[in-house]
Short mmCIF file of C-alpha atoms and ligand atoms in Angstrom, two decimals:
data_model
loop_
_atom_site.label_atom_id
_atom_site.label_comp_id
_atom_site.label_asym_id
_atom_site.label_seq_id
_atom_site.Cartn_x
_atom_site.Cartn_y
_atom_site.Cartn_z
CA MET A 1 7.68 -52.50 18.75
CA GLY A 2 10.27 -53.94 21.33
CA CYS A 3 12.47 -55.21 18.58
CA HIS A 4 11.88 -51.97 16.36
CA VAL A 5 13.32 -50.05 19.42
CA SER A 6 16.28 -52.47 19.86
CA ALA A 7 17.38 -52.26 16.27
CA MET A 8 16.95 -48.67 16.25
CA SER A 9 19.31 -48.43 19.37
CA SER A 10 21.88 -50.79 17.43
CA VAL A 11 21.50 -47.95 14.50
CA GLN A 12 22.25 -45.39 16.99
CA SER A 13 25.17 -47.09 18.34
CA HIS A 14 26.70 -47.16 14.94
CA GLU A 15 26.01 -43.58 14.65
CA LEU A 16 27.53 -42.85 17.93
CA GLN A 17 30.75 -44.65 16.70
CA ARG A 18 30.58 -42.55 13.22
CA PHE A 19 30.33 -39.23 15.35
CA ILE A 20 33.55 -40.36 17.38
CA MET A 21 35.36 -41.02 14.35
CA LEU A 22 34.37 -37.75 12.96
CA ARG A 23 35.67 -35.97 16.03
CA GLU A 24 39.09 -37.70 15.40
CA GLY A 25 39.06 -36.52 11.85
CA ILE A 26 38.71 -32.82 12.80
CA LYS A 27 41.44 -33.26 15.24
CA GLU A 28 43.56 -34.28 12.74
CA VAL A 29 42.91 -31.35 10.40
CA ALA A 30 43.20 -29.01 13.34
CA PHE A 31 46.57 -30.35 14.23
CA ARG A 32 47.86 -30.12 10.38
CA ALA A 33 46.47 -26.30 10.32
CA PHE A 34 48.42 -25.74 13.41
CA GLN A 35 51.54 -27.21 11.76
CA ILE A 36 50.83 -24.82 9.01
CA LYS A 37 50.53 -21.63 11.24
CA LEU A 38 53.92 -22.50 12.94
CA LEU A 39 55.61 -22.64 9.82
CA ALA A 40 54.00 -19.48 8.46
CA LEU A 41 55.29 -17.93 11.39
CA ASN A 42 58.70 -18.96 10.82
CA ALA A 43 58.90 -18.21 7.12
CA THR A 44 57.55 -14.76 8.00
CA LEU A 45 60.66 -14.05 10.08
CA LEU A 46 62.76 -15.75 7.74
CA ALA A 47 61.80 -13.74 4.76
CA LYS A 48 61.83 -10.47 6.83
CA ARG A 49 65.85 -11.15 6.82
CA PHE A 50 65.97 -11.48 3.09
CA GLY A 51 64.81 -7.89 3.03
CA GLU A 52 63.19 -6.25 -0.34
CA GLN A 53 63.95 -9.33 -2.29
CA ALA A 54 61.62 -11.57 -0.22
CA ARG A 55 58.61 -8.86 0.41
CA GLY A 56 56.36 -11.04 -1.60
CA PHE A 57 56.91 -14.07 0.03
CA VAL A 58 56.43 -12.21 3.42
CA VAL A 59 52.86 -11.07 2.23
CA ILE A 60 51.89 -14.66 1.21
CA SER A 61 53.07 -16.66 4.33
CA THR A 62 51.09 -14.13 6.25
CA GLU A 63 48.40 -14.97 4.13
CA LEU A 64 48.77 -18.74 4.83
CA ARG A 65 49.02 -17.95 8.45
CA ASP A 66 45.58 -16.32 8.26
CA PHE A 67 44.26 -19.31 6.33
CA SER A 68 45.57 -21.66 8.95
CA GLN A 69 44.03 -19.42 11.68
CA LEU A 70 40.90 -19.48 9.86
CA LEU A 71 40.80 -23.45 9.22
CA ARG A 72 41.47 -23.82 13.08
CA THR A 73 38.87 -21.78 14.10
CA GLN A 74 36.51 -23.79 11.77
CA MET A 75 37.74 -27.05 13.03
CA GLU A 76 37.11 -25.73 16.59
CA GLY A 77 33.67 -25.01 15.75
CA LEU A 78 33.49 -28.30 14.33
CA GLY A 79 34.83 -29.86 17.23
CA GLU A 80 32.29 -28.58 19.55
CA ASN A 81 29.60 -29.34 17.24
CA SER A 82 30.91 -33.05 17.20
CA THR A 83 31.19 -33.21 21.03
CA LYS A 84 27.50 -31.77 21.18
CA LEU A 85 26.66 -34.70 18.69
CA VAL A 86 28.45 -37.30 20.70
CA SER A 87 26.92 -36.53 23.84
CA LEU A 88 23.45 -36.20 22.31
CA ALA A 89 23.95 -39.82 20.51
CA SER A 90 24.78 -41.24 23.77
CA TYR A 91 21.61 -39.80 25.38
CA GLU A 92 19.57 -41.11 22.64
CA LEU A 93 21.16 -44.59 23.29
CA LYS A 94 20.18 -44.19 26.92
CA LEU A 95 16.37 -43.03 25.82
CA LEU A 96 16.21 -45.76 23.41
CA ARG A 97 17.04 -48.30 26.01
CA GLN A 98 14.46 -46.92 28.31
CA LEU A 99 11.95 -46.77 25.64
CA ASN A 100 12.51 -50.25 24.97
CA LEU A 101 12.02 -51.46 28.31
CA LEU A 102 8.80 -49.44 29.07
CA THR A 103 7.67 -50.73 25.71
CA ARG A 104 8.25 -54.41 26.85
CA ALA A 105 6.60 -53.71 30.30
CA GLY A 106 3.63 -52.48 28.26
CA GLN A 107 3.43 -55.69 26.46
CA HIS A 108 1.99 -57.46 29.53
CA THR A 109 0.21 -54.59 31.19
CA SER A 110 -1.47 -51.92 29.78
CA HIS A 111 -1.80 -48.79 31.62
CA ASP A 112 -2.49 -45.46 30.74
CA ARG A 113 0.63 -43.73 32.65
CA LEU A 114 2.94 -46.26 30.81
CA GLN A 115 1.78 -45.12 27.49
CA ASN A 116 1.98 -41.49 28.51
CA ALA A 117 5.79 -42.37 29.75
CA GLN A 118 6.42 -44.01 26.41
CA GLY A 119 4.71 -41.11 24.43
CA GLN A 120 6.88 -38.54 26.72
CA LEU A 121 10.13 -40.48 25.65
CA GLN A 122 9.16 -40.61 22.26
CA THR A 123 8.49 -36.98 22.21
CA GLN A 124 11.82 -36.31 23.66
CA HIS A 125 13.40 -38.57 21.15
CA GLN A 126 11.95 -36.77 18.21
CA GLN A 127 13.24 -33.32 19.56
CA LEU A 128 16.79 -34.93 20.19
CA GLN A 129 16.92 -36.18 16.40
CA ARG A 130 15.67 -32.60 15.27
CA GLN A 131 18.43 -31.11 17.40
CA MET A 132 21.03 -33.56 16.07
CA GLY A 133 19.67 -33.13 12.53
CA GLN A 134 20.30 -29.39 13.07
CA ILE A 135 23.70 -29.62 14.32
CA HIS A 136 24.59 -32.26 11.48
CA SER A 137 23.55 -29.82 9.01
CA ALA A 138 25.48 -26.83 10.30
CA MET A 139 28.75 -29.15 10.59
CA GLN A 140 28.08 -29.95 6.60
CA THR A 141 28.12 -26.20 5.92
CA TRP A 142 31.38 -25.71 8.26
CA VAL A 143 33.07 -28.79 6.16
CA ASP A 144 32.01 -27.32 2.97
CA ASP A 145 33.46 -23.84 4.01
CA ALA A 146 36.74 -25.51 5.39
CA TYR A 147 37.12 -27.15 2.02
CA GLN A 148 36.58 -24.07 0.09
CA ALA A 149 39.24 -22.30 2.37
CA CYS A 150 41.62 -25.09 1.77
CA LEU A 151 41.50 -25.01 -2.05
CA PHE A 152 42.20 -21.48 -1.87
CA GLY A 153 45.02 -22.68 0.62
CA THR A 154 46.43 -24.54 -2.23
CA VAL A 155 46.66 -21.65 -4.50
CA ILE A 156 48.48 -19.51 -1.94
CA ALA A 157 50.88 -22.31 -1.43
CA ARG A 158 51.74 -22.67 -5.15
CA THR A 159 52.18 -18.91 -5.32
CA ALA A 160 54.59 -19.13 -2.06
CA LYS A 161 56.64 -21.59 -4.36
CA ILE A 162 56.89 -18.92 -7.09
CA GLU A 163 57.74 -16.16 -4.67
CA ALA A 164 60.47 -18.28 -3.21
CA ALA A 165 61.87 -18.78 -6.76
CA HIS A 166 62.27 -14.82 -6.83
CA ALA A 167 64.05 -14.83 -3.84
CA GLY A 168 67.30 -15.12 -5.36
CA PRO A 169 70.15 -17.44 -4.54
CA LEU A 170 69.55 -17.27 -1.06
CA GLY A 171 65.94 -18.44 -1.41
CA ALA A 172 66.67 -22.32 -0.79
CA ALA A 173 65.22 -22.00 2.73
CA LEU A 174 62.28 -19.93 1.38
CA ALA A 175 61.65 -22.78 -1.05
CA ASP A 176 61.63 -25.51 1.55
CA ALA A 177 59.23 -23.64 3.67
CA SER A 178 57.10 -23.23 0.29
CA ASN A 179 57.45 -27.05 -0.52
CA GLN A 180 56.40 -27.84 3.15
CA PHE A 181 53.35 -25.53 3.01
CA SER A 182 52.29 -27.23 -0.08
CA ASN A 183 52.57 -30.74 1.44
CA TYR A 184 50.57 -29.87 4.60
CA VAL A 185 47.73 -28.40 2.63
CA GLU A 186 47.57 -31.24 0.14
CA GLN A 187 47.55 -33.36 3.21
CA ILE A 188 44.43 -31.58 4.74
CA LEU A 189 42.39 -31.92 1.55
CA PRO A 190 42.14 -35.59 1.51
CA ASN A 191 41.05 -35.28 5.28
CA LEU A 192 38.25 -32.71 4.55
CA GLU A 193 37.22 -34.96 1.72
CA GLN A 194 36.97 -37.86 4.53
CA LEU A 195 34.93 -35.45 6.60
CA LYS A 196 32.60 -34.29 3.87
CA GLN A 197 31.95 -38.04 3.38
CA ALA A 198 31.44 -39.18 6.89
CA LEU A 199 29.19 -36.25 7.27
CA LYS A 200 26.79 -37.35 4.36
CA GLY A 201 26.66 -40.66 6.52
CA MET B 1 8.07 -64.08 34.16
CA LYS B 2 7.95 -62.96 37.78
CA LYS B 3 4.92 -63.58 39.85
CA ALA B 4 3.75 -61.69 43.07
CA THR B 5 2.85 -63.77 45.99
CA ALA B 6 1.13 -62.42 49.12
CA ILE B 7 3.22 -63.25 52.09
CA PHE B 8 1.32 -61.43 54.51
CA GLU B 9 -2.34 -60.22 54.73
CA GLU B 10 -4.49 -58.67 57.51
CA GLY B 11 -7.26 -56.36 56.31
CA HIS B 12 -6.05 -53.43 53.94
CA HIS B 13 -2.33 -54.30 54.95
CA ARG B 14 -0.31 -56.59 52.81
CA TRP B 15 3.30 -57.71 51.63
CA TYR B 16 3.97 -59.25 48.26
CA ALA B 17 6.93 -61.10 47.16
CA ILE B 18 7.87 -60.53 43.61
CA ALA B 19 10.52 -63.34 43.61
CA ARG B 20 12.19 -65.55 41.36
CA ASP B 21 12.10 -65.15 37.53
CA PRO B 22 12.96 -68.65 35.89
CA MET B 23 13.00 -66.48 32.57
CA ARG B 24 15.75 -64.21 33.46
CA PRO B 25 18.96 -64.37 31.48
CA SER B 26 21.54 -66.33 33.18
CA PHE B 27 24.01 -63.48 33.28
CA LEU B 28 21.37 -61.44 35.83
CA ILE B 29 21.65 -62.05 39.46
CA ASP B 30 18.16 -63.08 40.41
CA THR B 31 16.28 -60.56 42.81
CA ASN B 32 13.47 -60.48 44.91
CA GLU B 33 11.15 -57.34 45.21
CA TYR B 34 8.87 -56.97 48.01
CA LEU B 35 5.50 -54.52 47.99
CA VAL B 36 3.94 -53.14 50.93
CA GLN B 37 0.67 -52.15 50.60
CA SER B 38 -1.50 -50.38 52.95
CA GLY B 39 -5.06 -49.10 51.65
CA HIS B 40 -4.21 -47.33 48.50
CA ASP B 41 -0.74 -46.56 49.01
CA ALA B 42 2.18 -48.83 48.42
CA LEU B 43 5.95 -49.21 48.77
CA LEU B 44 8.40 -51.06 46.66
CA THR B 45 11.70 -52.37 48.45
CA ASP B 46 14.80 -52.67 46.26
CA PRO B 47 12.88 -52.35 42.86
CA GLY B 48 15.90 -54.02 40.86
CA GLY B 49 17.80 -53.58 37.89
CA MET B 50 16.73 -51.80 34.88
CA GLU B 51 16.77 -54.96 32.72
CA ILE B 52 14.35 -56.45 34.73
CA PHE B 53 11.76 -53.57 34.98
CA PRO B 54 9.47 -54.97 32.55
CA THR B 55 9.11 -58.03 34.31
CA VAL B 56 8.92 -56.62 37.98
CA PHE B 57 6.43 -54.14 36.80
CA SER B 58 4.12 -56.61 35.06
CA ALA B 59 4.02 -58.65 38.03
CA LEU B 60 3.43 -55.97 40.26
CA ALA B 61 0.59 -54.73 38.16
CA GLU B 62 -1.06 -58.14 38.59
CA VAL B 63 -1.92 -57.53 42.27
CA VAL B 64 -2.01 -53.86 42.59
CA ASP B 65 -2.82 -50.59 40.76
CA PRO B 66 0.98 -49.34 39.83
CA THR B 67 0.06 -45.64 40.44
CA GLN B 68 -0.32 -46.52 43.84
CA VAL B 69 3.60 -47.04 44.33
CA ARG B 70 4.55 -43.92 45.44
CA GLN B 71 7.29 -44.69 47.52
CA ILE B 72 10.72 -46.84 46.90
CA PHE B 73 12.95 -48.39 49.53
CA ALA B 74 16.36 -48.57 48.57
CA SER B 75 18.37 -50.87 50.92
CA HIS B 76 21.68 -49.51 49.12
CA GLN B 77 23.08 -48.33 46.02
CA ASP B 78 24.02 -51.63 44.14
CA PRO B 79 22.89 -51.84 40.38
CA ASP B 80 20.60 -54.85 41.15
CA VAL B 81 18.92 -52.87 43.77
CA ILE B 82 18.03 -49.44 42.11
CA SER B 83 19.26 -49.08 38.53
CA SER B 84 15.62 -49.31 37.34
CA LEU B 85 14.98 -45.85 39.12
CA ALA B 86 14.91 -43.98 35.89
CA LEU B 87 12.09 -46.26 34.63
CA TRP B 88 9.91 -45.80 37.78
CA ILE B 89 10.15 -41.94 37.65
CA ALA B 90 9.10 -42.16 33.91
CA PHE B 91 6.08 -43.97 35.06
CA ASN B 92 5.44 -41.70 38.06
CA PRO B 93 7.43 -38.56 38.12
CA ASN B 94 6.27 -37.91 41.74
CA ILE B 95 7.65 -41.16 43.00
CA ARG B 96 10.03 -40.76 46.09
CA CYS B 97 13.12 -43.06 46.57
CA HIS B 98 14.36 -43.66 50.57
CA ILE B 99 17.95 -44.48 50.60
CA SER B 100 20.89 -43.66 52.84
CA ARG B 101 22.07 -39.96 52.90
CA LEU B 102 25.58 -41.36 51.69
CA TRP B 103 24.17 -42.23 48.27
CA GLU B 104 21.88 -39.51 47.57
CA THR B 105 24.22 -37.51 45.02
CA PHE B 106 25.42 -41.27 43.77
CA ILE B 107 21.75 -42.64 42.55
CA PRO B 108 20.99 -39.70 40.20
CA HIS B 109 23.56 -41.38 38.07
CA PHE B 110 20.92 -44.09 37.53
CA GLY B 111 17.87 -41.34 37.65
CA GLY B 112 16.05 -39.05 39.91
CA ASP B 113 17.03 -35.87 41.58
CA LYS B 114 16.83 -33.79 44.40
CA GLN B 115 13.14 -34.06 44.69
CA THR B 116 13.02 -37.70 44.05
CA LEU B 117 15.53 -38.89 46.49
CA ILE B 118 15.08 -38.71 50.41
CA GLY B 119 18.27 -39.26 51.91
CA MET B 120 17.93 -41.19 55.27
CA PRO B 121 20.08 -40.41 58.63
CA ASP B 122 22.58 -42.95 59.89
CA GLU B 123 20.24 -43.92 62.76
CA GLY B 124 17.30 -44.67 60.34
CA LYS B 125 13.83 -43.08 60.23
CA GLU B 126 10.15 -44.06 60.43
CA LEU B 127 8.37 -44.42 57.13
CA HIS B 128 4.58 -44.57 56.62
CA VAL B 129 2.82 -46.27 53.76
CA GLY B 130 -0.98 -45.56 54.23
CA VAL B 131 -1.55 -46.36 57.82
CA ALA B 132 1.31 -48.51 58.27
CA GLN B 133 4.45 -47.70 60.16
CA LEU B 134 7.65 -49.02 59.13
CA GLN B 135 11.02 -48.79 60.35
CA ALA B 136 14.34 -48.21 58.42
CA VAL B 137 16.88 -50.19 60.67
CA SER B 138 20.27 -49.29 59.97
CA ALA B 139 22.64 -52.05 58.69
CA HIS B 140 25.93 -50.10 57.53
CA TYR B 141 28.46 -52.22 56.17
CA LEU B 142 26.41 -55.00 55.85
CA HIS B 143 27.29 -54.85 53.14
CA SER B 144 27.39 -51.15 51.83
CA SER B 145 28.64 -48.55 53.99
CA GLY B 146 25.11 -46.91 53.66
CA ASN B 147 22.68 -49.63 53.95
CA PHE B 148 19.21 -49.86 55.68
CA HIS B 149 16.89 -52.93 56.37
CA LEU B 150 12.94 -52.35 56.66
CA TYR B 151 10.84 -53.55 59.40
CA ASP B 152 7.42 -53.77 59.55
CA PRO B 153 6.28 -54.25 63.36
CA THR B 154 2.76 -55.21 62.31
CA ALA B 155 3.37 -57.64 59.49
CA LYS B 156 6.50 -59.06 61.62
CA ILE B 157 8.50 -58.90 58.50
CA LEU B 158 12.22 -57.54 58.25
CA PHE B 159 13.15 -56.87 54.46
CA SER B 160 16.89 -57.63 54.94
CA GLY B 161 18.62 -56.49 51.65
CA ASP B 162 21.64 -58.89 50.90
CA VAL B 163 21.72 -60.07 54.22
CA GLY B 164 20.21 -63.50 54.18
CA ALA B 165 20.96 -63.54 50.33
CA ALA B 166 21.62 -67.20 49.03
CA LEU B 167 22.74 -67.92 45.47
CA LEU B 168 20.30 -70.99 44.86
CA PRO B 169 20.53 -73.53 42.26
CA GLU B 170 18.55 -72.67 39.11
CA ASP B 171 16.13 -75.54 40.02
CA ASP B 172 15.52 -74.30 43.32
CA ASN B 173 12.76 -71.87 43.02
CA ALA B 174 10.96 -72.38 46.43
CA LEU B 175 9.62 -69.22 47.95
CA TYR B 176 10.82 -70.24 51.66
CA VAL B 177 13.71 -72.07 53.07
CA LYS B 178 12.29 -75.54 53.45
CA ASP B 179 15.87 -77.11 54.78
CA PHE B 180 17.91 -74.83 56.91
CA ASP B 181 21.08 -76.45 56.89
CA ARG B 182 21.18 -77.23 53.15
CA HIS B 183 19.84 -73.62 52.37
CA ILE B 184 22.83 -72.09 54.31
CA ALA B 185 25.55 -73.79 52.45
CA TYR B 186 24.16 -71.49 49.59
CA ALA B 187 24.40 -68.41 51.66
CA LYS B 188 27.63 -68.89 53.34
CA GLY B 189 30.33 -67.89 50.49
CA PHE B 190 27.88 -64.92 49.95
CA HIS B 191 28.11 -63.72 53.32
CA VAL B 192 31.64 -64.43 53.91
CA ARG B 193 32.86 -62.32 50.93
CA TRP B 194 29.83 -59.52 50.71
CA MET B 195 29.56 -58.76 54.50
CA GLY B 196 32.53 -56.18 55.24
CA SER B 197 32.56 -55.71 58.98
CA ASN B 198 32.40 -58.49 61.67
CA GLN B 199 31.44 -55.62 64.21
CA ALA B 200 28.86 -54.13 62.35
CA LYS B 201 27.55 -57.75 62.01
CA ARG B 202 27.63 -58.40 65.72
CA ASP B 203 25.76 -55.09 66.24
CA TRP B 204 23.01 -55.96 63.78
CA CYS B 205 22.55 -59.57 65.33
CA GLU B 206 22.00 -57.72 68.60
CA ARG B 207 19.62 -55.36 67.58
CA VAL B 208 17.50 -57.39 65.07
CA SER B 209 17.20 -60.61 67.43
CA LYS B 210 15.37 -57.80 69.99
CA LEU B 211 12.76 -57.35 67.18
CA THR B 212 9.61 -59.76 66.53
CA ILE B 213 10.33 -61.28 63.19
CA GLU B 214 8.28 -64.09 61.71
CA GLN B 215 9.66 -63.49 58.17
CA LEU B 216 13.30 -62.29 57.16
CA CYS B 217 12.99 -61.42 53.62
CA PRO B 218 16.45 -61.19 51.64
CA GLN B 219 16.95 -59.50 48.09
CA HIS B 220 18.37 -62.57 47.01
CA GLY B 221 17.22 -66.22 47.47
CA ALA B 222 14.30 -67.69 49.63
CA ILE B 223 12.53 -66.05 52.54
CA TYR B 224 13.31 -67.41 56.27
CA ARG B 225 10.25 -67.68 58.15
CA GLY B 226 9.37 -69.14 62.03
CA ALA B 227 12.36 -70.64 63.60
CA ASP B 228 14.66 -70.37 60.72
CA VAL B 229 14.76 -66.54 61.40
CA MET B 230 16.37 -67.07 64.77
CA ARG B 231 18.25 -69.87 63.22
CA PHE B 232 19.82 -67.59 60.69
CA ILE B 233 20.40 -64.59 62.92
CA ASN B 234 22.50 -67.12 65.16
CA TRP B 235 24.48 -68.56 62.11
CA PHE B 236 25.29 -65.13 61.01
CA ASP B 237 26.53 -64.19 64.51
CA GLU B 238 28.86 -66.99 64.47
CA LEU B 239 30.37 -66.57 60.88
CA LYS B 240 33.54 -64.81 60.30
CA VAL B 241 32.80 -62.25 57.56
CA GLY B 242 35.08 -59.95 55.47
CA MET B 243 37.28 -62.22 54.01
CA ALA B 244 38.23 -62.63 50.22
FE1 LIG C 301 24.40 -55.26 47.38
FE1 LIG C 302 22.13 -57.52 45.85
#
């Protein structure tokens, strides 16, 4: 049992590392979403100067801004959950260490209260695992939603390119902006793909 | 494995030393735990680090019912002294731990809460185990800034925490000091480095030499008894400490 518990805790410490990596991935997506938001704000201002010719572009860059805001909100939610996961996973490591030591004490001496203490820690551990499982599946839903939103984002970015082409000879700056949009959104997709994989564990 | 050895017995009043673990991994400093029992009540001094909980618990359970351990006396805050607290609480949530009031809010990082920890005032206090009356004797700055020893006037035992500690060779497992001069060589470096204040040391030697002590029981190394107790106090009084 002692060995079993210690083998478990080495699994948990890998889990902890995985959750920490996950948090880094989320931060990266949130950062890119922030870049899109800034770009969208600038592009909207720029397009407004073009007047009627660039109206379509204004609408689309506003949509991109909304998309990036949505993505950031999703990443914030994911970030909060992953912070919870990290703290629960570190608590789990502590719990398993204690359980291991109590179990070892019980190998030499059997005592009712020692068994009760072990039982209580085991119950706590099960509750903890349930809680972590719930957070984990909530995170999977968030990432799936973010992925869908991002696919939609690629469509908007492509439309922005078309709209930039319609802005006439003065549209070079808008074309630059729309290319940037595509690049950023395309960079996010593999990040989200990685998050999806990481959450599958 | 550790083993509990009775070092004092008078009726229902006993002291056990849970000392020297030859099986302990070498990266852990060896520690002595002492159990004071009076009737069906027991107190454990410096219960030790988390990693040695199984071996301390098992040795203790050989001689007393572990549910009788209702109090813990922690001389100071070090991990080799008290990091097992969370496990003792898991075993008995009603256990109480006496420690300097300075460490009351630090120790819950190891385990315990407001209920568990009973902060002792700087001047020390009387503790009761069954019908036995013990005295927490201040030993601040020796080595911790909030530090206590535990004196039992009936058993004439002073539990002296890190004072008197010796880092003995692996094969030296005797419970008592046999050859003071040889032994003290293993204590010197430890005291010079770990004891921080010559003034506090002078004051401690002055106070402690007035107590009747038959056994001086440190947290590391062998126990001083008989004439070796005063020999140690005099040696310590002469030693210049607080040097790196
Ligand atoms: Fe210490
Ligand atoms: Fe110590």
